[in-house]
Short mmCIF file of C-alpha atoms in Angstrom, two decimals:
data_model
loop_
_atom_site.label_atom_id
_atom_site.label_comp_id
_atom_site.label_asym_id
_atom_site.label_seq_id
_atom_site.Cartn_x
_atom_site.Cartn_y
_atom_site.Cartn_z
CA MET A 1 -0.01 0.04 -0.02
CA GLU A 2 1.22 3.41 -0.92
CA SER A 3 2.23 5.90 1.84
CA LEU A 4 -0.58 7.95 3.27
CA LYS A 5 -0.86 11.08 5.38
CA LEU A 6 -2.92 10.04 8.33
CA LEU A 7 -4.45 12.27 11.01
CA PHE A 8 -5.46 10.61 14.27
CA VAL A 9 -7.55 11.92 17.23
CA ALA A 10 -7.01 10.06 20.54
CA PHE A 11 -7.37 11.37 24.06
CA GLU A 12 -5.59 8.27 25.60
CA PHE A 13 -1.88 8.25 24.66
CA PRO A 14 1.27 8.19 26.69
CA PRO A 15 1.88 9.57 29.24
CA TYR A 16 -1.81 8.98 30.02
CA PRO A 17 -1.93 5.70 32.00
CA LEU A 18 -2.33 2.91 29.43
CA ALA A 19 -5.46 0.89 29.49
CA GLY A 20 -7.42 -0.81 26.60
CA THR A 21 -7.87 2.17 24.28
CA GLY A 22 -4.55 3.66 25.07
CA MET A 23 -2.79 0.54 24.17
CA TYR A 24 -4.78 0.30 20.99
CA ALA A 25 -3.69 3.77 19.99
CA LEU A 26 -0.02 3.14 20.82
CA ASN A 27 0.04 -0.34 19.12
CA LEU A 28 -1.62 0.97 15.91
CA LEU A 29 0.30 4.11 15.44
CA ASN A 30 3.69 2.61 16.26
CA ASN A 31 3.21 -0.10 13.59
CA LEU A 32 1.83 2.09 10.70
CA ASN A 33 5.49 2.46 9.74
CA LYS A 34 5.09 3.26 6.04
CA HIS A 35 2.76 6.30 6.62
CA GLU A 36 3.13 9.86 7.82
CA ILE A 37 1.31 10.16 10.98
CA THR A 38 0.05 13.17 12.93
CA LEU A 39 -1.70 12.57 16.27
CA ILE A 40 -3.95 15.16 18.05
CA THR A 41 -4.09 14.18 21.71
CA ALA A 42 -4.43 15.86 25.07
CA ASP A 43 -1.64 17.63 26.98
CA HIS A 44 -1.30 14.90 29.63
CA LYS A 45 1.26 15.63 32.48
CA GLY A 46 4.08 13.35 33.17
CA SER A 47 7.04 11.78 31.37
CA ILE A 48 6.59 9.37 28.45
CA LYS A 49 8.01 5.93 29.33
CA GLU A 50 6.78 4.14 26.13
CA GLU A 51 8.78 4.14 22.89
CA ILE A 52 7.11 6.23 20.24
CA ASN A 53 8.18 6.01 16.55
CA SER A 54 9.82 9.00 15.02
CA ASN A 55 7.27 9.20 12.09
CA ILE A 56 4.59 10.23 14.55
CA LYS A 57 4.09 13.96 14.88
CA ILE A 58 2.24 14.74 18.20
CA ILE A 59 0.08 17.86 18.67
CA LYS A 60 -1.18 18.38 22.29
CA LEU A 61 -4.29 20.26 23.06
CA ASP A 62 -4.69 21.87 26.42
CA THR A 63 -7.79 20.39 28.11
CA SER A 64 -7.89 23.04 30.94
CA SER A 65 -8.74 26.66 31.04
CA SER A 66 -7.92 29.60 33.30
CA SER A 67 -11.14 29.03 35.12
CA GLU A 68 -10.53 25.31 35.36
CA SER A 69 -6.81 25.27 36.27
CA SER A 70 -7.42 24.86 39.96
CA VAL A 71 -10.18 22.41 39.54
CA ASN A 72 -9.53 18.67 39.50
CA ARG A 73 -11.87 18.02 36.59
CA SER A 74 -13.29 14.49 36.13
CA PHE A 75 -12.15 11.87 33.62
CA ILE A 76 -15.39 12.24 31.64
CA ASP A 77 -15.18 16.11 31.57
CA LYS A 78 -11.63 16.07 30.22
CA LYS A 79 -12.67 13.73 27.44
CA SER A 80 -15.57 15.80 26.35
CA LEU A 81 -13.47 18.99 26.52
CA PHE A 82 -10.80 17.34 24.46
CA SER A 83 -13.26 16.30 21.66
CA MET A 84 -14.72 19.86 21.56
CA LYS A 85 -11.17 21.44 21.40
CA ALA A 86 -10.20 18.89 18.69
CA ARG A 87 -13.30 20.04 16.65
CA LYS A 88 -12.10 23.67 16.92
CA TYR A 89 -8.55 22.79 16.07
CA LEU A 90 -9.39 20.91 12.98
CA LYS A 91 -11.24 23.81 11.55
CA ASN A 92 -8.10 25.88 11.75
CA ILE A 93 -5.70 23.65 9.84
CA ASN A 94 -5.40 22.62 6.22
CA LEU A 95 -7.11 19.26 6.11
CA LYS A 96 -6.28 18.79 2.45
CA ASP A 97 -2.76 17.89 3.63
CA TYR A 98 -4.08 14.62 4.86
CA ASN A 99 -5.72 11.58 3.25
CA VAL A 100 -7.70 10.12 6.25
CA LEU A 101 -8.70 11.33 9.67
CA HIS A 102 -9.27 8.46 12.18
CA SER A 103 -10.86 9.06 15.58
CA LEU A 104 -9.62 6.10 17.65
CA THR A 105 -12.70 6.01 19.97
CA LEU A 106 -16.25 7.30 19.64
CA ARG A 107 -15.66 9.48 22.66
CA ASP A 108 -12.68 11.21 20.84
CA GLY A 109 -14.91 11.86 17.82
CA ALA A 110 -18.24 12.58 19.60
CA PHE A 111 -18.15 16.38 18.96
CA LEU A 112 -16.20 16.56 15.71
CA ASP A 113 -18.04 18.10 12.71
CA TYR A 114 -17.85 15.31 10.28
CA ARG A 115 -19.87 16.99 7.57
CA TYR A 116 -17.30 19.69 7.54
CA LEU A 117 -14.41 17.20 7.67
CA ASN A 118 -15.75 15.06 4.85
CA ASN A 119 -15.39 18.02 2.44
CA HIS A 120 -11.56 17.84 2.86
CA LEU A 121 -10.63 14.13 3.55
CA LYS A 122 -11.93 10.69 4.41
CA THR A 123 -13.05 10.04 8.02
CA VAL A 124 -12.94 6.87 10.13
CA ILE A 125 -14.23 6.16 13.66
CA SER A 126 -13.14 3.17 15.79
CA VAL A 127 -15.75 1.89 18.24
CA ASN A 128 -14.22 0.01 21.11
CA ASP A 129 -17.35 -0.47 23.40
CA TYR A 130 -21.10 -0.51 23.35
CA TYR A 131 -21.97 0.89 26.78
CA ILE A 132 -23.31 4.05 25.50
CA ILE A 133 -24.61 3.21 22.05
CA GLY A 134 -26.35 0.15 23.49
CA SER A 135 -27.85 1.83 26.51
CA SER A 136 -31.58 1.94 26.96
CA PHE A 137 -33.77 4.93 27.72
CA ASN A 138 -35.85 2.54 29.99
CA PRO A 139 -34.11 2.70 33.34
CA PHE A 140 -35.33 -0.82 34.12
CA ASN A 141 -33.30 -2.15 31.16
CA PHE A 142 -30.17 -0.30 32.32
CA GLU A 143 -27.46 -2.16 34.16
CA PHE A 144 -27.57 -1.05 37.77
CA THR A 145 -24.29 -0.03 39.45
CA THR A 146 -23.44 2.30 42.35
CA ASP A 147 -23.09 5.14 39.83
CA PHE A 148 -26.34 4.36 38.05
CA PRO A 149 -27.98 7.96 38.18
CA VAL A 150 -24.88 9.56 36.66
CA ARG A 151 -24.33 6.87 34.04
CA TYR A 152 -28.00 6.78 32.99
CA PHE A 153 -28.32 10.41 32.25
CA HIS A 154 -24.81 10.70 30.77
CA HIS A 155 -25.21 7.71 28.49
CA ASN A 156 -28.50 8.75 27.13
CA ILE A 157 -27.31 12.27 26.37
CA MET A 158 -24.08 11.13 24.71
CA LYS A 159 -25.87 8.40 22.78
CA ASN A 160 -27.35 11.10 20.44
CA PHE A 161 -23.84 12.61 19.69
CA TYR A 162 -22.35 9.15 19.13
CA PHE A 163 -24.89 8.09 16.54
CA LYS A 164 -24.69 11.44 14.76
CA ALA A 165 -20.86 10.95 14.44
CA LEU A 166 -21.35 7.35 13.23
CA ARG A 167 -23.90 8.37 10.66
CA ASP A 168 -21.89 11.33 9.30
CA CYS A 169 -18.41 9.61 9.04
CA ASP A 170 -17.21 7.67 6.05
CA LYS A 171 -16.27 4.38 7.69
CA ILE A 172 -16.78 2.64 11.07
CA ILE A 173 -14.33 0.16 12.71
CA PRO A 174 -15.83 -1.87 15.64
CA ASN A 175 -13.56 -4.20 17.51
CA THR A 176 -16.01 -7.13 17.57
CA ASN A 177 -19.01 -8.44 15.54
CA PHE A 178 -21.07 -7.92 18.82
CA VAL A 179 -20.32 -4.20 18.69
CA LYS A 180 -21.14 -4.20 14.97
CA ASP A 181 -24.58 -5.62 15.65
CA ILE A 182 -25.21 -3.02 18.33
CA ILE A 183 -24.40 -0.26 15.88
CA LEU A 184 -26.65 -1.74 13.14
CA LYS A 185 -29.60 -2.16 15.52
CA ASP A 186 -32.16 0.66 14.81
CA SER A 187 -29.44 3.01 13.47
CA ASN A 188 -30.14 2.95 9.63
CA ILE A 189 -26.39 2.69 9.05
CA PRO A 190 -25.59 0.48 6.10
CA PRO A 191 -23.58 -2.70 6.93
CA SER A 192 -21.21 -1.83 4.00
CA LYS A 193 -20.07 1.11 6.02
CA ILE A 194 -18.75 -1.14 8.84
CA ALA A 195 -15.54 -3.25 8.98
CA VAL A 196 -14.71 -5.21 12.08
CA VAL A 197 -11.13 -5.21 13.11
CA ASN A 198 -10.16 -7.07 16.38
CA ARG A 199 -7.53 -5.44 18.39
CA GLY A 200 -4.02 -6.83 18.37
CA ILE A 201 -1.63 -6.68 21.31
CA ASN A 202 2.06 -6.49 21.68
CA THR A 203 2.78 -10.09 22.72
CA SER A 204 6.48 -9.20 23.58
CA ARG A 205 5.17 -7.29 26.61
CA PHE A 206 3.44 -10.17 28.20
CA GLU A 207 5.06 -13.37 26.93
CA SER A 208 7.35 -15.06 29.32
CA ASP A 209 8.37 -18.65 30.42
CA PRO A 210 5.92 -19.57 33.21
CA PRO A 211 7.42 -20.55 36.52
CA LYS A 212 7.49 -24.27 37.42
CA ASN A 213 4.81 -23.86 40.00
CA LYS A 214 2.43 -21.68 37.92
CA TYR A 215 -0.30 -24.37 37.43
CA PHE A 216 -0.01 -25.42 41.11
CA SER A 217 0.06 -21.95 42.67
CA HIS A 218 -3.72 -21.69 43.29
CA ASN A 219 -3.42 -18.01 42.74
CA VAL A 220 -6.53 -16.35 41.15
CA LEU A 221 -5.90 -13.03 39.32
CA PHE A 222 -8.51 -10.39 38.38
CA VAL A 223 -7.51 -7.21 36.41
CA GLY A 224 -10.17 -4.57 35.54
CA PRO A 225 -9.78 -0.80 35.57
CA ASN A 226 -13.46 -0.56 36.74
CA ALA A 227 -13.75 -3.28 39.24
CA GLU A 228 -17.48 -3.07 39.56
CA ARG A 229 -18.28 -3.21 35.82
CA LYS A 230 -15.68 -5.92 35.48
CA GLY A 231 -17.42 -8.08 38.10
CA ALA A 232 -14.88 -8.25 40.93
CA ILE A 233 -17.44 -9.05 43.60
CA TYR A 234 -18.39 -12.28 41.75
CA VAL A 235 -14.70 -13.49 42.01
CA LEU A 236 -14.78 -12.80 45.67
CA LYS A 237 -18.14 -14.69 46.09
CA SER A 238 -16.56 -17.67 44.47
CA ALA A 239 -13.75 -17.71 47.04
CA PRO A 240 -15.40 -19.47 50.04
CA GLU A 241 -16.07 -22.67 47.98
CA ILE A 242 -12.62 -22.58 46.46
CA VAL A 243 -10.83 -22.13 49.77
CA LYS A 244 -12.81 -24.98 51.27
CA LYS A 245 -11.27 -27.27 48.73
CA PHE A 246 -7.88 -25.54 48.30
CA PRO A 247 -7.04 -23.82 51.68
CA ASP A 248 -3.85 -22.20 50.23
CA SER A 249 -5.78 -20.33 47.60
CA THR A 250 -5.04 -16.64 47.16
CA PHE A 251 -6.85 -13.86 45.13
CA THR A 252 -5.23 -10.77 43.57
CA ILE A 253 -7.79 -7.97 42.64
CA ILE A 254 -6.26 -5.23 40.43
CA GLY A 255 -8.56 -2.40 39.63
CA ASN A 256 -10.22 0.69 41.18
CA SER A 257 -13.80 1.15 42.31
CA SER A 258 -16.02 3.43 44.32
CA TRP A 259 -15.67 3.42 48.01
CA ILE A 260 -19.24 1.91 48.27
CA TYR A 261 -18.38 -1.05 46.10
CA LYS A 262 -15.02 -1.50 47.93
CA LYS A 263 -16.86 -1.55 51.15
CA LYS A 264 -19.31 -4.07 49.85
CA MET A 265 -16.35 -6.34 48.86
CA ASN A 266 -14.60 -5.87 52.19
CA ASN A 267 -17.79 -6.66 54.11
CA PHE A 268 -18.16 -9.86 52.21
CA LEU A 269 -14.60 -10.90 52.96
CA ARG A 270 -14.85 -10.10 56.66
CA LYS A 271 -18.08 -12.11 56.92
CA HIS A 272 -16.46 -15.21 55.47
CA ASP A 273 -13.03 -14.64 57.21
CA LEU A 274 -11.26 -14.30 53.84
CA SER A 275 -9.63 -10.90 54.09
CA CYS A 276 -6.14 -12.47 54.49
CA ARG A 277 -6.64 -14.29 51.23
CA VAL A 278 -7.15 -11.21 49.10
CA ASN A 279 -4.73 -8.59 47.86
CA PHE A 280 -6.38 -5.38 46.62
CA ILE A 281 -4.32 -3.12 44.22
CA ASP A 282 -5.88 -0.04 42.67
CA HIS A 283 -3.65 0.26 39.70
CA ILE A 284 -0.43 -1.40 38.30
CA PRO A 285 1.52 0.05 35.46
CA GLN A 286 1.46 -1.92 32.21
CA ASP A 287 5.21 -2.92 32.45
CA GLU A 288 4.54 -4.41 35.96
CA LEU A 289 1.42 -6.40 35.03
CA VAL A 290 3.34 -9.20 33.34
CA GLY A 291 4.65 -10.36 36.67
CA TYR A 292 1.12 -10.94 38.00
CA TYR A 293 0.03 -12.75 34.82
CA LYS A 294 3.13 -14.91 34.99
CA LYS A 295 2.45 -16.14 38.47
CA ALA A 296 -1.30 -16.58 38.27
CA ASN A 297 -2.77 -20.12 38.13
CA VAL A 298 -5.92 -18.69 36.43
CA PHE A 299 -7.16 -15.29 35.23
CA VAL A 300 -10.78 -14.34 35.96
CA MET A 301 -12.74 -11.24 34.81
CA PRO A 302 -16.52 -11.95 34.88
CA SER A 303 -17.65 -8.63 33.45
CA VAL A 304 -21.14 -7.44 33.81
CA MET A 305 -20.72 -5.86 30.36
CA GLU A 306 -17.76 -6.18 28.05
CA ALA A 307 -17.12 -5.29 24.34
CA PHE A 308 -13.84 -7.10 24.07
CA GLY A 309 -11.47 -7.39 27.05
CA GLN A 310 -7.89 -6.83 26.10
CA VAL A 311 -6.73 -8.19 29.50
CA TYR A 312 -7.93 -11.67 28.40
CA LEU A 313 -5.37 -11.43 25.61
CA GLU A 314 -2.59 -10.35 27.96
CA ALA A 315 -3.30 -13.23 30.33
CA MET A 316 -3.39 -15.67 27.43
CA THR A 317 -0.11 -14.42 26.16
CA ALA A 318 1.35 -15.23 29.52
CA LYS A 319 -0.01 -18.81 29.14
CA THR A 320 -2.64 -18.28 31.83
CA PRO A 321 -6.01 -20.02 31.35
CA VAL A 322 -8.90 -17.47 31.41
CA ILE A 323 -12.52 -17.38 32.71
CA GLY A 324 -15.01 -14.70 31.53
CA ALA A 325 -18.65 -14.09 31.62
CA ASP A 326 -20.54 -14.79 28.47
CA VAL A 327 -21.48 -11.14 27.76
CA GLY A 328 -20.88 -8.71 24.86
CA GLY A 329 -17.87 -9.72 22.65
CA VAL A 330 -16.06 -11.96 25.14
CA SER A 331 -17.09 -15.09 23.19
CA ASP A 332 -14.99 -13.71 20.27
CA ILE A 333 -11.96 -14.42 22.48
CA ILE A 334 -12.74 -17.26 24.97
CA THR A 335 -13.52 -20.65 23.57
CA PRO A 336 -13.37 -24.08 25.32
CA GLU A 337 -9.92 -24.62 23.96
CA ILE A 338 -8.42 -21.77 25.96
CA GLY A 339 -10.71 -21.22 28.95
CA TYR A 340 -14.22 -20.99 30.32
CA LEU A 341 -17.24 -18.92 29.57
CA VAL A 342 -19.66 -18.70 32.46
CA PRO A 343 -23.08 -17.21 32.87
CA PRO A 344 -22.99 -13.52 34.00
CA LYS A 345 -23.16 -12.83 37.77
CA ASN A 346 -22.75 -16.53 38.51
CA HIS A 347 -20.21 -17.05 41.19
CA ASP A 348 -21.11 -20.75 41.49
CA ALA A 349 -19.96 -21.28 37.90
CA ILE A 350 -16.76 -19.33 38.52
CA SER A 351 -15.82 -21.44 41.58
CA LYS A 352 -16.58 -24.66 39.66
CA SER A 353 -14.38 -23.56 36.70
CA ILE A 354 -11.51 -22.53 39.03
CA ILE A 355 -11.74 -25.75 41.03
CA ASP A 356 -11.60 -27.72 37.83
CA LEU A 357 -8.40 -26.00 36.86
CA PHE A 358 -6.84 -26.29 40.27
CA ASN A 359 -7.68 -30.12 40.25
CA ASP A 360 -6.02 -30.66 36.81
CA SER A 361 -2.75 -28.76 36.42
CA ASP A 362 -2.18 -30.50 33.05
CA ARG A 363 -5.39 -29.13 31.67
CA ALA A 364 -4.53 -25.60 32.97
CA ARG A 365 -1.14 -25.89 31.16
CA VAL A 366 -2.77 -26.93 27.90
CA LEU A 367 -5.38 -24.24 28.00
CA GLY A 368 -2.60 -21.67 28.80
CA GLU A 369 -0.50 -22.78 25.76
CA ASN A 370 -3.55 -22.84 23.52
CA GLY A 371 -4.38 -19.32 24.55
CA ASN A 372 -0.83 -18.13 23.76
CA ASN A 373 -1.10 -19.66 20.29
CA LEU A 374 -4.51 -18.18 19.60
CA VAL A 375 -3.29 -14.67 20.48
CA LYS A 376 -0.38 -15.05 17.99
CA GLU A 377 -2.68 -16.32 15.26
CA LYS A 378 -5.69 -14.14 15.62
CA PHE A 379 -4.88 -11.04 17.73
CA SER A 380 -1.41 -9.99 16.43
CA ILE A 381 -0.63 -6.27 15.87
CA GLY A 382 0.39 -7.19 12.30
CA ARG A 383 -3.05 -8.55 11.49
CA MET A 384 -4.67 -5.44 13.16
CA VAL A 385 -2.55 -3.02 11.15
CA LYS A 386 -3.14 -4.77 7.85
CA GLU A 387 -6.91 -4.78 8.25
CA THR A 388 -6.95 -1.19 9.27
CA GLU A 389 -4.87 -0.30 6.27
CA ASP A 390 -7.34 -2.13 4.14
CA VAL A 391 -10.02 0.22 5.49
CA TYR A 392 -7.95 3.23 4.58
CA LYS A 393 -7.27 1.69 1.16
CA SER A 394 -11.02 1.27 0.43
CA LEU A 395 -11.54 4.94 1.09
CA VAL A 396 -8.68 6.55 -0.86
#
């Protein structure tokens, strides 16, 4: 494919703490080597520890103002403000210098003026989750969490901006077929406008030789940046039955949550005298996660809602068998050959699956090795980059 001049919009990019969408942005941009890349991102504070290719020109937009400088604005506010400032910035540059503009999340592109942009270049939006576009106006059909009132109103307001952006852009890249189906439902968007591209991950970050006791360690690992939405409580509720059969079992829970949810988890552990079995960690830098994946006997993230779940791929790369709830796009990743899919919110099914793995170390090893092979075959960065380039090629 001939070299293109690509313009990207992405709030999450180093030095912003890397999670799923930030890693997607970094992996994609760092591997579009044959193209000229300009990235519009936010002026995040801190030093950049990640290696960034020299062909990437970075433009940083200030997401604060004089009236906001002393206010610790929320994550959501900063993302909305970034999209609004990106809209203004894009109207003050020569867009004809570029072939394609790619918003790497719907949130990044929510407030961009695609009708204006389409007069100058081709436009693409990546869709990495369905929580807002799939939300219901009926509160009884809305997933209840401790932040329900805020999420309910926020999701239903933002949904209108999201679908306007999707209708106005030239091409849409959802990360799973499940997300594609959510977009198509009641949207009047033609299927030909959508090209599914699964994320790829940098396997060199997480691949390692497992320690000899890995599949005998009885260590359960959970990683989820929003512990409530990722179902941490159901992992803990599975613990009493597991500890009854394997008294040396331990549980590592990595991910932040509201104080109400954390209190709920701690109350459960105290009631069952399990506090000493569980290690809570709010956040671990990406470069330190590999050590936790490496030591874990099993990885569990039984999300209440999940579009994809990059952490499953990270655990699989480290040859760790995985367990996930059968929601959203998780079944695009987890098959019986590499782990277990359990019904959502079902701690009994989680405990049974973990006990099966603890009882059969050979099976745990085989599932771990199968998962490692699957990531290399289906979820490589090379495959993701090629399929994304194919989308650009179809437009230009």
